[in-house]
Coordinates of C-alpha atoms in Angstrom, one line a residue:
X1 CA 33.8 70.7 330.3
X2 CA 37.2 72.3 330.4
X3 CA 38.6 74.3 327.5
X4 CA 41.1 71.5 326.8
X5 CA 38.4 68.9 326.6
X6 CA 36.4 71.2 324.3
X7 CA 39.3 71.2 321.8
X8 CA 39.7 67.5 321.8
X9 CA 42.3 67.1 324.6
X10 CA 45.8 66.0 323.8
X11 CA 44.6 63.8 321.0
X12 CA 43.3 66.8 319.2
X13 CA 46.7 68.5 319.6
X14 CA 48.7 65.4 318.6
X15 CA 46.7 62.7 316.8
X16 CA 48.0 59.2 317.3
X17 CA 48.8 59.4 321.0
X18 CA 47.6 56.4 323.0
X19 CA 45.4 56.8 326.2
X20 CA 48.4 56.2 328.5
X21 CA 50.4 58.9 326.6
X22 CA 47.5 61.3 326.8
X23 CA 47.1 60.9 330.5
X24 CA 50.8 61.3 331.0
X25 CA 50.7 64.6 329.0
X26 CA 47.7 65.8 330.9
X27 CA 49.3 65.2 334.3
X28 CA 52.2 67.4 333.2
X29 CA 50.2 70.3 331.7
X30 CA 50.1 72.1 335.1
X31 CA 53.8 72.2 335.4
X32 CA 54.1 73.3 331.8
X33 CA 52.0 76.4 332.2
X34 CA 51.9 76.9 336.0
X35 CA 53.5 79.4 338.2
X36 CA 56.9 77.7 338.0
X37 CA 57.1 78.7 334.3
X38 CA 55.9 82.2 334.9
X39 CA 52.9 84.0 333.3
X40 CA 51.1 82.2 330.5
X41 CA 51.9 83.4 327.0
X42 CA 49.5 85.7 325.3
X43 CA 47.5 84.5 322.3
X44 CA 49.5 84.5 319.1
X45 CA 52.8 83.5 320.7
X46 CA 54.4 80.8 318.6
X47 CA 56.3 77.8 319.9
X48 CA 59.6 79.1 318.6
X49 CA 59.4 82.0 321.0
X50 CA 59.5 79.8 324.1
X51 CA 62.3 81.0 326.3
X52 CA 63.1 77.4 327.3
X53 CA 61.8 75.1 324.6
X54 CA 62.0 71.5 325.5
X55 CA 63.4 70.3 322.2
X56 CA 66.4 72.5 322.4
X57 CA 67.5 71.3 325.8
X58 CA 69.9 68.7 324.4
X59 CA 72.0 68.5 327.6
X60 CA 69.1 68.4 330.1
X61 CA 69.7 65.3 332.3
X62 CA 66.1 64.5 332.7
X63 CA 64.9 64.9 329.1
X64 CA 68.0 64.4 327.1
X65 CA 69.0 61.3 325.1
X66 CA 69.8 58.1 326.8
X67 CA 73.4 57.0 325.8
X68 CA 73.7 53.5 324.7
X69 CA 70.1 53.1 323.5
X70 CA 70.1 54.0 319.9
X71 CA 66.8 54.5 318.2
X72 CA 66.5 56.1 314.8
X73 CA 69.5 56.5 312.5
X74 CA 72.3 58.5 313.9
X75 CA 70.7 59.0 317.3
X76 CA 72.3 58.5 320.6
X77 CA 68.9 57.8 322.1
X78 CA 65.5 59.2 322.4
X79 CA 63.4 61.0 324.9
X80 CA 62.7 58.8 327.8
X81 CA 59.0 59.1 327.4
X82 CA 59.2 57.4 324.0
X83 CA 62.0 55.1 323.0
X84 CA 61.4 53.5 319.6
X85 CA 63.0 50.1 319.0
X86 CA 65.1 49.5 315.9
X87 CA 63.4 46.9 313.8
X88 CA 65.3 43.6 313.3
X89 CA 65.7 41.9 309.9
X90 CA 62.4 40.2 310.2
X91 CA 60.7 43.5 311.2
X92 CA 62.3 45.3 308.3
X93 CA 61.1 42.6 305.9
X94 CA 57.6 42.8 307.2
X95 CA 57.5 46.6 306.9
X96 CA 59.1 47.0 303.5
X97 CA 57.9 43.7 301.9
X98 CA 61.5 43.0 300.8
X99 CA 63.9 40.3 302.0
X100 CA 67.3 41.4 303.4
X101 CA 68.9 39.9 300.3
X102 CA 66.6 41.9 297.9
X103 CA 67.2 45.1 299.8
X104 CA 71.0 44.6 299.6
X105 CA 70.6 43.9 295.9
X106 CA 68.7 47.2 295.4
X107 CA 71.6 49.0 297.1
X108 CA 74.0 47.3 294.8
X109 CA 72.1 48.5 291.8
X110 CA 72.0 52.0 293.1
X111 CA 75.7 51.9 293.8
X112 CA 76.4 50.8 290.2
X113 CA 74.4 53.7 288.8
X114 CA 76.0 56.2 291.2
X115 CA 79.4 54.8 290.1
X116 CA 78.4 55.3 286.4
X117 CA 77.2 58.9 287.0
X118 CA 80.5 60.0 288.4
X119 CA 82.5 58.0 285.9
X120 CA 80.7 59.9 283.1
X121 CA 81.1 63.2 284.9
X122 CA 84.9 62.9 285.1
X123 CA 85.7 61.2 281.8
X124 CA 85.7 64.7 280.3
X125 CA 88.3 65.8 282.9
X126 CA 90.5 62.7 282.0
X127 CA 90.7 63.9 278.3
X128 CA 90.5 67.7 279.0
X129 CA 93.9 68.6 277.3
X130 CA 92.7 66.8 274.2
X131 CA 89.4 68.6 274.3
X132 CA 91.2 72.0 274.6
X133 CA 93.3 71.1 271.5
X134 CA 90.3 69.9 269.5
X135 CA 88.1 72.9 270.1
X136 CA 91.0 75.4 270.4
X137 CA 89.8 76.8 273.8
X138 CA 91.5 78.3 276.8
X139 CA 91.3 77.6 280.6
X140 CA 88.1 79.6 281.2
X141 CA 86.2 77.9 278.4
X142 CA 87.4 74.5 279.7
X143 CA 86.1 75.3 283.1
X144 CA 82.8 76.3 281.5
X145 CA 82.2 72.7 280.4
X146 CA 81.9 71.5 284.0
X147 CA 80.1 74.7 285.1
X148 CA 77.3 74.3 282.5
X149 CA 76.7 70.7 283.5
X150 CA 76.6 71.5 287.2
X151 CA 74.3 74.5 286.6
X152 CA 71.8 72.3 284.7
X153 CA 72.0 69.6 287.3
X154 CA 71.5 72.2 290.1
X155 CA 68.4 73.8 288.5
X156 CA 66.7 70.5 287.8
X157 CA 67.3 69.0 291.2
X158 CA 64.4 70.8 292.9
X159 CA 62.1 69.6 290.2
X160 CA 63.0 66.0 290.7
X161 CA 63.1 66.5 294.5
X162 CA 59.4 67.6 294.4
X163 CA 58.5 64.7 292.1
X164 CA 60.5 62.2 294.1
X165 CA 58.5 63.0 297.3
X166 CA 55.2 62.4 295.6
X167 CA 55.5 59.9 292.7
X168 CA 57.1 56.6 291.9
X169 CA 60.8 57.0 292.3
X170 CA 61.9 54.0 290.2
X171 CA 60.3 55.3 287.0
X172 CA 61.6 58.8 287.5
X173 CA 65.2 57.4 287.7
X174 CA 64.7 55.1 284.7
X175 CA 63.5 58.0 282.4
X176 CA 66.3 60.3 283.6
X177 CA 69.1 57.8 283.1
X178 CA 67.9 56.8 279.6
X179 CA 67.8 60.4 278.5
X180 CA 71.3 61.1 280.0
X181 CA 72.8 58.1 278.1
X182 CA 71.4 59.2 274.8
X183 CA 72.7 62.8 275.2
X184 CA 76.2 61.6 276.3
X185 CA 76.5 59.4 273.2
X186 CA 75.4 62.3 271.0
X187 CA 78.1 64.6 272.5
X188 CA 80.8 62.4 271.2
X189 CA 80.0 63.3 267.5
X190 CA 80.2 67.1 267.8
X191 CA 82.6 68.7 265.2
X192 CA 85.4 71.0 266.4
X193 CA 83.9 74.2 265.2
X194 CA 80.8 73.8 267.4
X195 CA 82.0 74.1 270.9
X196 CA 78.7 75.6 272.0
X197 CA 77.0 72.4 271.1
X198 CA 79.3 70.5 273.5
X199 CA 78.2 72.9 276.2
X200 CA 74.6 72.3 275.4
X201 CA 74.8 68.5 275.5
X202 CA 76.8 68.6 278.8
X203 CA 74.0 70.8 280.2
X204 CA 71.4 68.2 279.1
X205 CA 73.3 65.5 280.9
X206 CA 72.3 67.2 284.1
X207 CA 68.7 65.9 283.6
X208 CA 69.7 62.3 284.2
X209 CA 72.0 63.1 287.2
X210 CA 69.4 65.3 288.9
X211 CA 66.7 62.6 288.5
X212 CA 69.0 60.1 290.2
X213 CA 71.0 61.9 292.9
X214 CA 68.0 63.5 294.6
X215 CA 66.1 60.2 294.8
X216 CA 68.4 57.3 295.3
X217 CA 69.5 58.1 298.9
X218 CA 65.8 58.3 300.0
X219 CA 65.3 54.7 298.8
X220 CA 68.1 53.5 301.0
X221 CA 66.6 55.5 303.9
X222 CA 63.3 53.6 303.4
X223 CA 65.0 50.2 303.4
X224 CA 67.3 50.4 306.4
X225 CA 67.6 52.1 309.8
X226 CA 70.3 53.0 312.4
X227 CA 73.8 51.5 311.8
X228 CA 72.5 49.5 308.9
X229 CA 71.6 52.7 307.1
X230 CA 75.0 54.2 307.8
X231 CA 76.8 51.2 306.4
X232 CA 74.6 51.1 303.2
X233 CA 75.1 54.9 302.7
X234 CA 78.8 54.5 303.0
X235 CA 78.8 51.8 300.3
X236 CA 76.6 54.0 298.2
X237 CA 78.9 57.0 298.5
X238 CA 82.0 54.9 297.9
X239 CA 80.8 55.2 294.3
X240 CA 81.5 59.0 294.2
X241 CA 85.3 58.9 294.5
X242 CA 85.7 55.5 292.9
X243 CA 83.5 56.5 290.0
X244 CA 85.4 59.8 289.6
X245 CA 88.7 57.9 289.6
X246 CA 87.4 55.4 287.0
X247 CA 86.3 58.3 284.9
X248 CA 89.9 59.6 284.7
X249 CA 91.2 56.1 284.1
X250 CA 88.6 55.1 281.4
X251 CA 89.0 58.5 279.7
X252 CA 92.8 58.3 279.4
X253 CA 93.0 54.5 278.6
X254 CA 90.2 54.4 276.1
X255 CA 91.7 57.4 274.3
X256 CA 95.1 55.7 274.2
X257 CA 93.6 52.5 272.9
X258 CA 91.3 54.0 270.3
X259 CA 93.7 56.9 269.4
X260 CA 90.7 59.3 269.6
X261 CA 89.4 61.0 272.7
X262 CA 85.8 60.9 271.3
X263 CA 85.6 57.1 272.2
X264 CA 86.0 58.0 275.9
X265 CA 82.5 59.5 275.8
X266 CA 81.0 56.4 274.3
X267 CA 81.7 54.0 277.1
X268 CA 79.2 55.1 279.8
X269 CA 76.1 55.3 277.5
X270 CA 76.3 51.5 276.9
X271 CA 76.6 50.9 280.6
X272 CA 73.7 53.3 281.1
X273 CA 71.4 51.0 279.2
X274 CA 72.3 48.2 281.6
X275 CA 71.6 50.5 284.5
X276 CA 68.0 51.2 283.2
X277 CA 67.3 47.5 282.8
X278 CA 68.6 46.7 286.3
X279 CA 66.5 49.5 287.8
X280 CA 63.4 48.3 286.0
X281 CA 63.8 44.6 286.9
X282 CA 65.4 44.7 290.4
X283 CA 64.3 47.9 292.3
X284 CA 61.0 48.0 294.1
X285 CA 59.4 51.1 295.7
X286 CA 59.4 50.8 299.5
X287 CA 56.9 52.7 301.6
X288 CA 58.2 56.1 302.6
X289 CA 59.2 56.4 306.2
X290 CA 57.6 53.2 307.4
X291 CA 60.7 51.7 308.9
X292 CA 61.0 54.7 311.3
X293 CA 57.4 54.9 312.6
X294 CA 55.8 53.1 315.4
X295 CA 53.2 50.6 314.4
X296 CA 50.6 52.8 316.1
X297 CA 51.8 56.0 314.7
X298 CA 49.7 57.8 312.0
X299 CA 51.1 57.7 308.4
X300 CA 53.1 60.7 307.3
X301 CA 51.5 62.7 304.5
X302 CA 53.3 65.1 302.1
X303 CA 52.9 68.8 302.9
X304 CA 52.9 71.6 300.3
X305 CA 56.2 72.5 298.6
X306 CA 56.3 75.9 300.3
X307 CA 55.7 74.3 303.7
X308 CA 58.6 71.9 303.0
X309 CA 60.9 74.9 302.1
X310 CA 59.9 76.8 305.3
X311 CA 60.6 73.8 307.5
X312 CA 64.0 73.2 305.9
X313 CA 65.0 76.8 306.2
X314 CA 64.1 76.6 309.9
X315 CA 66.3 73.5 310.4
X316 CA 69.8 74.9 311.3
X317 CA 71.5 71.4 311.1
X318 CA 70.3 71.0 307.5
X319 CA 71.3 74.5 306.5
X320 CA 74.7 74.5 308.1
X321 CA 75.7 71.0 307.1
X322 CA 74.6 72.0 303.5
X323 CA 77.0 75.0 303.7
X324 CA 79.8 72.7 304.9
X325 CA 79.1 70.3 302.0
X326 CA 79.2 73.3 299.7
X327 CA 82.8 73.8 300.6
X328 CA 83.5 70.1 299.9
X329 CA 81.8 70.5 296.5
X330 CA 83.9 73.7 295.7
X331 CA 87.1 71.9 296.5
X332 CA 86.4 68.6 294.8
X333 CA 84.9 70.3 291.7
X334 CA 88.0 72.4 291.3
X335 CA 90.5 69.5 291.8
X336 CA 88.5 67.1 289.7
X337 CA 88.7 69.2 286.6
X338 CA 92.1 70.9 287.1
X339 CA 94.3 68.5 289.0
X340 CA 95.4 66.4 286.0
X341 CA 96.1 69.5 283.9
X342 CA 98.0 71.1 286.8
X343 CA 100.1 67.9 287.3
X344 CA 100.9 67.8 283.6
X345 CA 102.1 71.5 283.6
X346 CA 104.2 70.7 286.7
X347 CA 105.9 67.9 284.9
X348 CA 106.6 70.1 281.9
X349 CA 108.2 72.8 284.1
X350 CA 110.3 70.1 285.9
X351 CA 111.4 68.8 282.5
X352 CA 109.9 65.3 283.0
X353 CA 107.3 65.5 280.2
X354 CA 107.4 67.3 276.8
X355 CA 104.9 70.1 276.4
X356 CA 101.5 69.5 274.7
X357 CA 101.8 71.3 271.4
X358 CA 98.9 72.2 269.1
X359 CA 97.9 69.4 266.8
X360 CA 99.5 66.7 269.0
X361 CA 97.8 64.2 271.3
X362 CA 98.6 65.1 274.9
X363 CA 100.5 62.2 276.3
X364 CA 100.7 62.0 280.1
X365 CA 100.1 59.4 282.9
X366 CA 98.8 62.0 285.3
X367 CA 95.1 61.4 284.6
X368 CA 95.7 57.7 285.3
X369 CA 97.7 58.3 288.4
X370 CA 95.3 60.9 289.8
X371 CA 92.3 58.6 289.0
X372 CA 93.9 55.8 291.0
X373 CA 94.6 58.1 293.9
X374 CA 91.0 59.4 293.8
X375 CA 89.7 55.8 293.9
X376 CA 91.9 54.7 296.8
X377 CA 91.5 57.9 298.9
X378 CA 87.7 57.8 298.3
X379 CA 87.4 54.2 299.6
X380 CA 89.8 54.9 302.5
X381 CA 88.3 58.3 303.4
X382 CA 84.6 57.3 303.3
X383 CA 85.2 54.1 305.2
X384 CA 87.4 55.9 307.8
X385 CA 84.9 58.7 308.3
X386 CA 81.9 56.4 308.8
X387 CA 83.8 54.1 311.2
X388 CA 85.2 57.0 313.3
X389 CA 81.8 58.6 313.5
X390 CA 80.1 55.3 314.4
X391 CA 82.5 54.7 317.3
X392 CA 82.3 58.3 318.6
X393 CA 78.5 58.4 318.6
X394 CA 78.5 56.2 321.8
X395 CA 80.2 58.9 323.7
X396 CA 79.4 62.1 321.8
X397 CA 76.1 62.7 320.1
X398 CA 77.6 65.4 318.0
X399 CA 80.2 63.1 316.4
X400 CA 78.9 63.3 312.9
X401 CA 79.4 67.0 312.3
X402 CA 82.6 67.1 314.3
X403 CA 84.1 64.3 312.1
X404 CA 83.1 66.3 309.0
X405 CA 84.7 69.5 310.5
X406 CA 87.9 67.6 311.3
X407 CA 88.1 66.2 307.8
X408 CA 87.7 69.6 306.1
X409 CA 90.0 71.5 308.4
X410 CA 92.6 68.8 308.2
X411 CA 92.5 68.6 304.4
X412 CA 93.1 72.4 303.9
X413 CA 96.8 72.5 304.8
X414 CA 97.7 69.4 302.9
X415 CA 96.0 70.6 299.7
X416 CA 97.9 73.9 300.1
X417 CA 101.2 72.0 300.5
X418 CA 100.5 69.9 297.5
X419 CA 100.3 73.0 295.4
X420 CA 103.3 74.7 297.0
X421 CA 105.5 71.7 296.5
X422 CA 104.6 71.1 292.8
X423 CA 107.5 73.2 291.5
X424 CA 110.1 71.2 293.5
X425 CA 108.9 67.6 293.6
X426 CA 106.0 65.8 291.9
X427 CA 106.3 62.9 294.4
X428 CA 105.7 65.2 297.4
X429 CA 102.7 66.7 295.5
X430 CA 101.1 63.3 295.1
X431 CA 101.7 62.4 298.7
X432 CA 100.0 65.6 300.0
X433 CA 97.2 65.2 297.5
X434 CA 96.7 61.7 298.8
X435 CA 96.4 62.8 302.4
X436 CA 94.2 65.8 301.6
X437 CA 91.8 63.9 299.4
X438 CA 91.5 61.1 302.1
X439 CA 90.5 63.7 304.7
X440 CA 88.1 65.4 302.3
X441 CA 86.4 62.1 301.5
X442 CA 85.4 61.5 305.1
X443 CA 82.4 63.8 304.6
X444 CA 80.4 62.1 301.8
X445 CA 78.4 59.5 303.6
X446 CA 78.2 61.3 307.0
X447 CA 76.6 64.4 305.4
X448 CA 74.0 62.2 303.7
X449 CA 73.2 60.5 307.0
X450 CA 72.8 63.8 308.8
X451 CA 70.3 65.0 306.3
X452 CA 68.3 61.7 306.6
X453 CA 67.9 61.9 310.4
X454 CA 67.2 65.6 310.8
X455 CA 64.6 65.7 308.0
X456 CA 61.3 63.7 308.0
X457 CA 60.7 61.1 305.2
X458 CA 58.1 63.1 303.3
X459 CA 60.4 65.9 302.5
X460 CA 63.8 64.1 302.1
X461 CA 63.9 64.2 298.3
X462 CA 63.2 67.9 298.5
X463 CA 65.9 68.3 301.1
X464 CA 68.4 66.3 298.9
X465 CA 67.4 68.6 296.0
X466 CA 68.0 71.8 297.8
X467 CA 71.3 70.6 299.3
X468 CA 72.3 69.9 295.7
X469 CA 71.2 73.3 294.6
X470 CA 73.1 75.1 297.5
X471 CA 76.2 73.0 297.3
X472 CA 76.5 73.4 293.5
X473 CA 75.3 77.0 293.2
X474 CA 78.1 78.2 295.6
X475 CA 80.4 75.2 295.0
X476 CA 81.3 73.2 292.0
X477 CA 79.0 74.9 289.5
X478 CA 81.2 78.0 289.5
X479 CA 84.5 76.8 291.0
X480 CA 86.0 75.2 287.8
X481 CA 85.2 78.3 285.8
X482 CA 86.4 80.6 288.5
X483 CA 89.7 78.8 288.8
X484 CA 90.2 78.9 285.0
X485 CA 89.2 82.5 284.9
X486 CA 91.7 83.5 287.6
X487 CA 94.4 81.5 285.8
X488 CA 93.7 83.3 282.5
X489 CA 93.7 86.7 284.2
X490 CA 97.0 86.0 285.9
X491 CA 98.6 84.9 282.7
X492 CA 97.7 88.2 281.0
X493 CA 100.2 90.0 283.1
X494 CA 103.0 87.6 282.6
X495 CA 105.1 86.8 279.5
X496 CA 103.8 83.7 277.7
X497 CA 105.7 80.6 278.8
X498 CA 105.0 77.1 280.2
X499 CA 106.2 78.4 283.6
X500 CA 103.5 81.1 283.5
X501 CA 100.8 78.6 282.7
X502 CA 101.9 76.5 285.6
X503 CA 102.2 79.4 288.1
X504 CA 98.8 80.9 287.1
X505 CA 97.0 77.6 287.7
X506 CA 98.9 77.0 290.9
X507 CA 98.0 80.3 292.5
X508 CA 94.3 80.0 291.4
X509 CA 94.0 76.5 292.9
X510 CA 95.2 77.8 296.3
X511 CA 91.8 79.3 296.8
X512 CA 90.5 75.7 297.5
X513 CA 92.4 75.5 300.8
X514 CA 90.8 78.6 302.2
X515 CA 87.3 77.5 301.1
X516 CA 87.9 74.2 302.8
X517 CA 88.6 75.9 306.1
X518 CA 85.3 77.9 305.9
X519 CA 83.5 74.6 305.3
X520 CA 85.0 73.2 308.5
X521 CA 83.6 76.2 310.4
X522 CA 80.1 75.5 309.1
X523 CA 80.2 71.9 310.3
X524 CA 81.3 73.1 313.8
X525 CA 78.2 75.2 313.7
X526 CA 76.1 72.1 312.8
X527 CA 77.4 70.4 316.0
X528 CA 75.6 73.0 318.1
X529 CA 72.2 72.3 316.8
X530 CA 72.3 68.6 315.7
X531 CA 70.8 67.0 318.8
X532 CA 67.7 69.2 319.0
X533 CA 67.0 68.9 315.3
X534 CA 67.4 65.1 315.4
X535 CA 65.0 64.9 318.3
X536 CA 62.3 67.0 316.5
X537 CA 62.5 64.8 313.5
X538 CA 62.1 61.6 315.7
X539 CA 59.1 63.0 317.5
X540 CA 57.5 64.1 314.3
X541 CA 57.9 60.6 312.8
X542 CA 56.4 59.0 315.9
X543 CA 53.3 61.2 315.8
X544 CA 54.3 63.0 319.0
X545 CA 54.9 66.4 317.4
X546 CA 53.1 68.3 314.8
X547 CA 54.3 71.4 313.0
X548 CA 52.4 74.6 313.8
X549 CA 50.0 75.7 311.1
X550 CA 47.7 78.6 310.6
X551 CA 44.9 77.0 312.6
X552 CA 46.5 74.3 314.8
X553 CA 49.5 76.2 316.3
X554 CA 47.7 76.6 319.7
X555 CA 45.4 74.6 322.0
X556 CA 43.4 75.6 325.1
X557 CA 44.3 74.3 328.6
X558 CA 42.8 75.2 332.0
X559 CA 44.7 77.9 333.8
X560 CA 43.4 78.9 337.3
X561 CA 39.8 78.3 336.4
X562 CA 39.9 79.8 332.9
X563 CA 40.9 78.7 329.4
X564 CA 44.3 79.9 328.2
X565 CA 45.9 79.4 324.8
X566 CA 49.4 78.0 324.7
X567 CA 51.5 76.5 321.9
X568 CA 51.2 72.8 321.3
X569 CA 55.0 72.4 322.0
X570 CA 54.5 73.5 325.6
X571 CA 52.1 70.6 326.2
X572 CA 54.1 67.9 324.4
X573 CA 56.7 67.6 327.2

């Protein structure tokens, strides 16, 4: 018996392969380790050290993807040896146990909750001048409100990511949203001398958002595949800019109607109760990853948390796209909090609006206008990005990261111009903000789709969580506070005036344009690795590839009459 047979053959190396696949692999072992490839690797050599690894040869004409035959989400095709078919509506219903109408209803509920999350997050920004007056705080303290919330959200995301990959996702979301609603309601009753308590409650709001944002996209991934998934994700991520815009609108209008900014924080908790009821009654838990596996493929089992982290760290498409998304978070976090205040200061300098004096309610239409622009540019940008990417995939498998890069690199000069023109024309400022935010919004759904097709289902919640950690840690967790801090430091060196307040915030916000350009470079790097990482994830889900572990990273094959150890990846060609 040969050494390969003693170790269980190719079935031992990759459980789940059929007899025909096994025989095909065996017939190719000789060419994998024979003289054409040089001397066999010595024991201990890992798959990653292969000088010509199969999975990285994205442009190889024999083994590359087959254009026009899409398989799994976002793919341009699959290895010719194994082309999975995309399930139709009937197949999806059989796999998930849910009708197409019920699946669409679940997405609608998730969109409503995502809308509510971002509406609550930016209601505070819509009434920020009133909060500054009520608590008697400066720009740096105002930025700290958002920073505390994002920091809490960021720290808790890995916890819910771990739980979301292993436990019932619906109940996790229900508990988190109920807690978030209660804390938000409580924050509206804080007296003016206890600003620290407002910071505490905003930090606790991060519990609810972390429980939802890390889990909801993975539910959509388990209900739909291919172009259907991209469309549903685009609908889901419409809620981010639309919800943000509604937050500004609701904050400013409810404050005007009630005559008290505190009532602006009491709108979303009531809607949160409705969200919990809809989650409990409508949403059902689909099986993880079932829509992406072959019927004869073995089920995917969760690995340890440290194994998940190691695999994600070795996934360059995930790491680089997360860095690119970090730049998006930095820019949007800064603009979301400071744009209405900046526009108000611009109007004061231009003489179009009276200054906001202590003890007076700050009257300005800028929060409403900026909210409407955010809603419109969000819908336009997300839809435009998904549609352009979908059309380009047929001719360019790297379309997703390239569209993201174009959006960020294109938005940077327009955001810079919007700030530079604010001293001369508020109309020109709004036009440039509109174009810049549209280009910036092209990234939201595409980044989520990239994550879902380069990461296997059993670690997607963890991947979502750590993308949140990275993007917020280096992005919008610190950017609002950083912008406010730079503004305060600049004002110290200038004589106190309304013009000084405007110029300080103007110069500090220009940092966003440079960060956006860096994010575009990260997405260009993602385009280099996207094909190989996508193919690895596909093969893993089909049971054709297994990650190397401490005991199964090598198998034994016959080599010139003797047994030779080689990495599993060398055989699975």
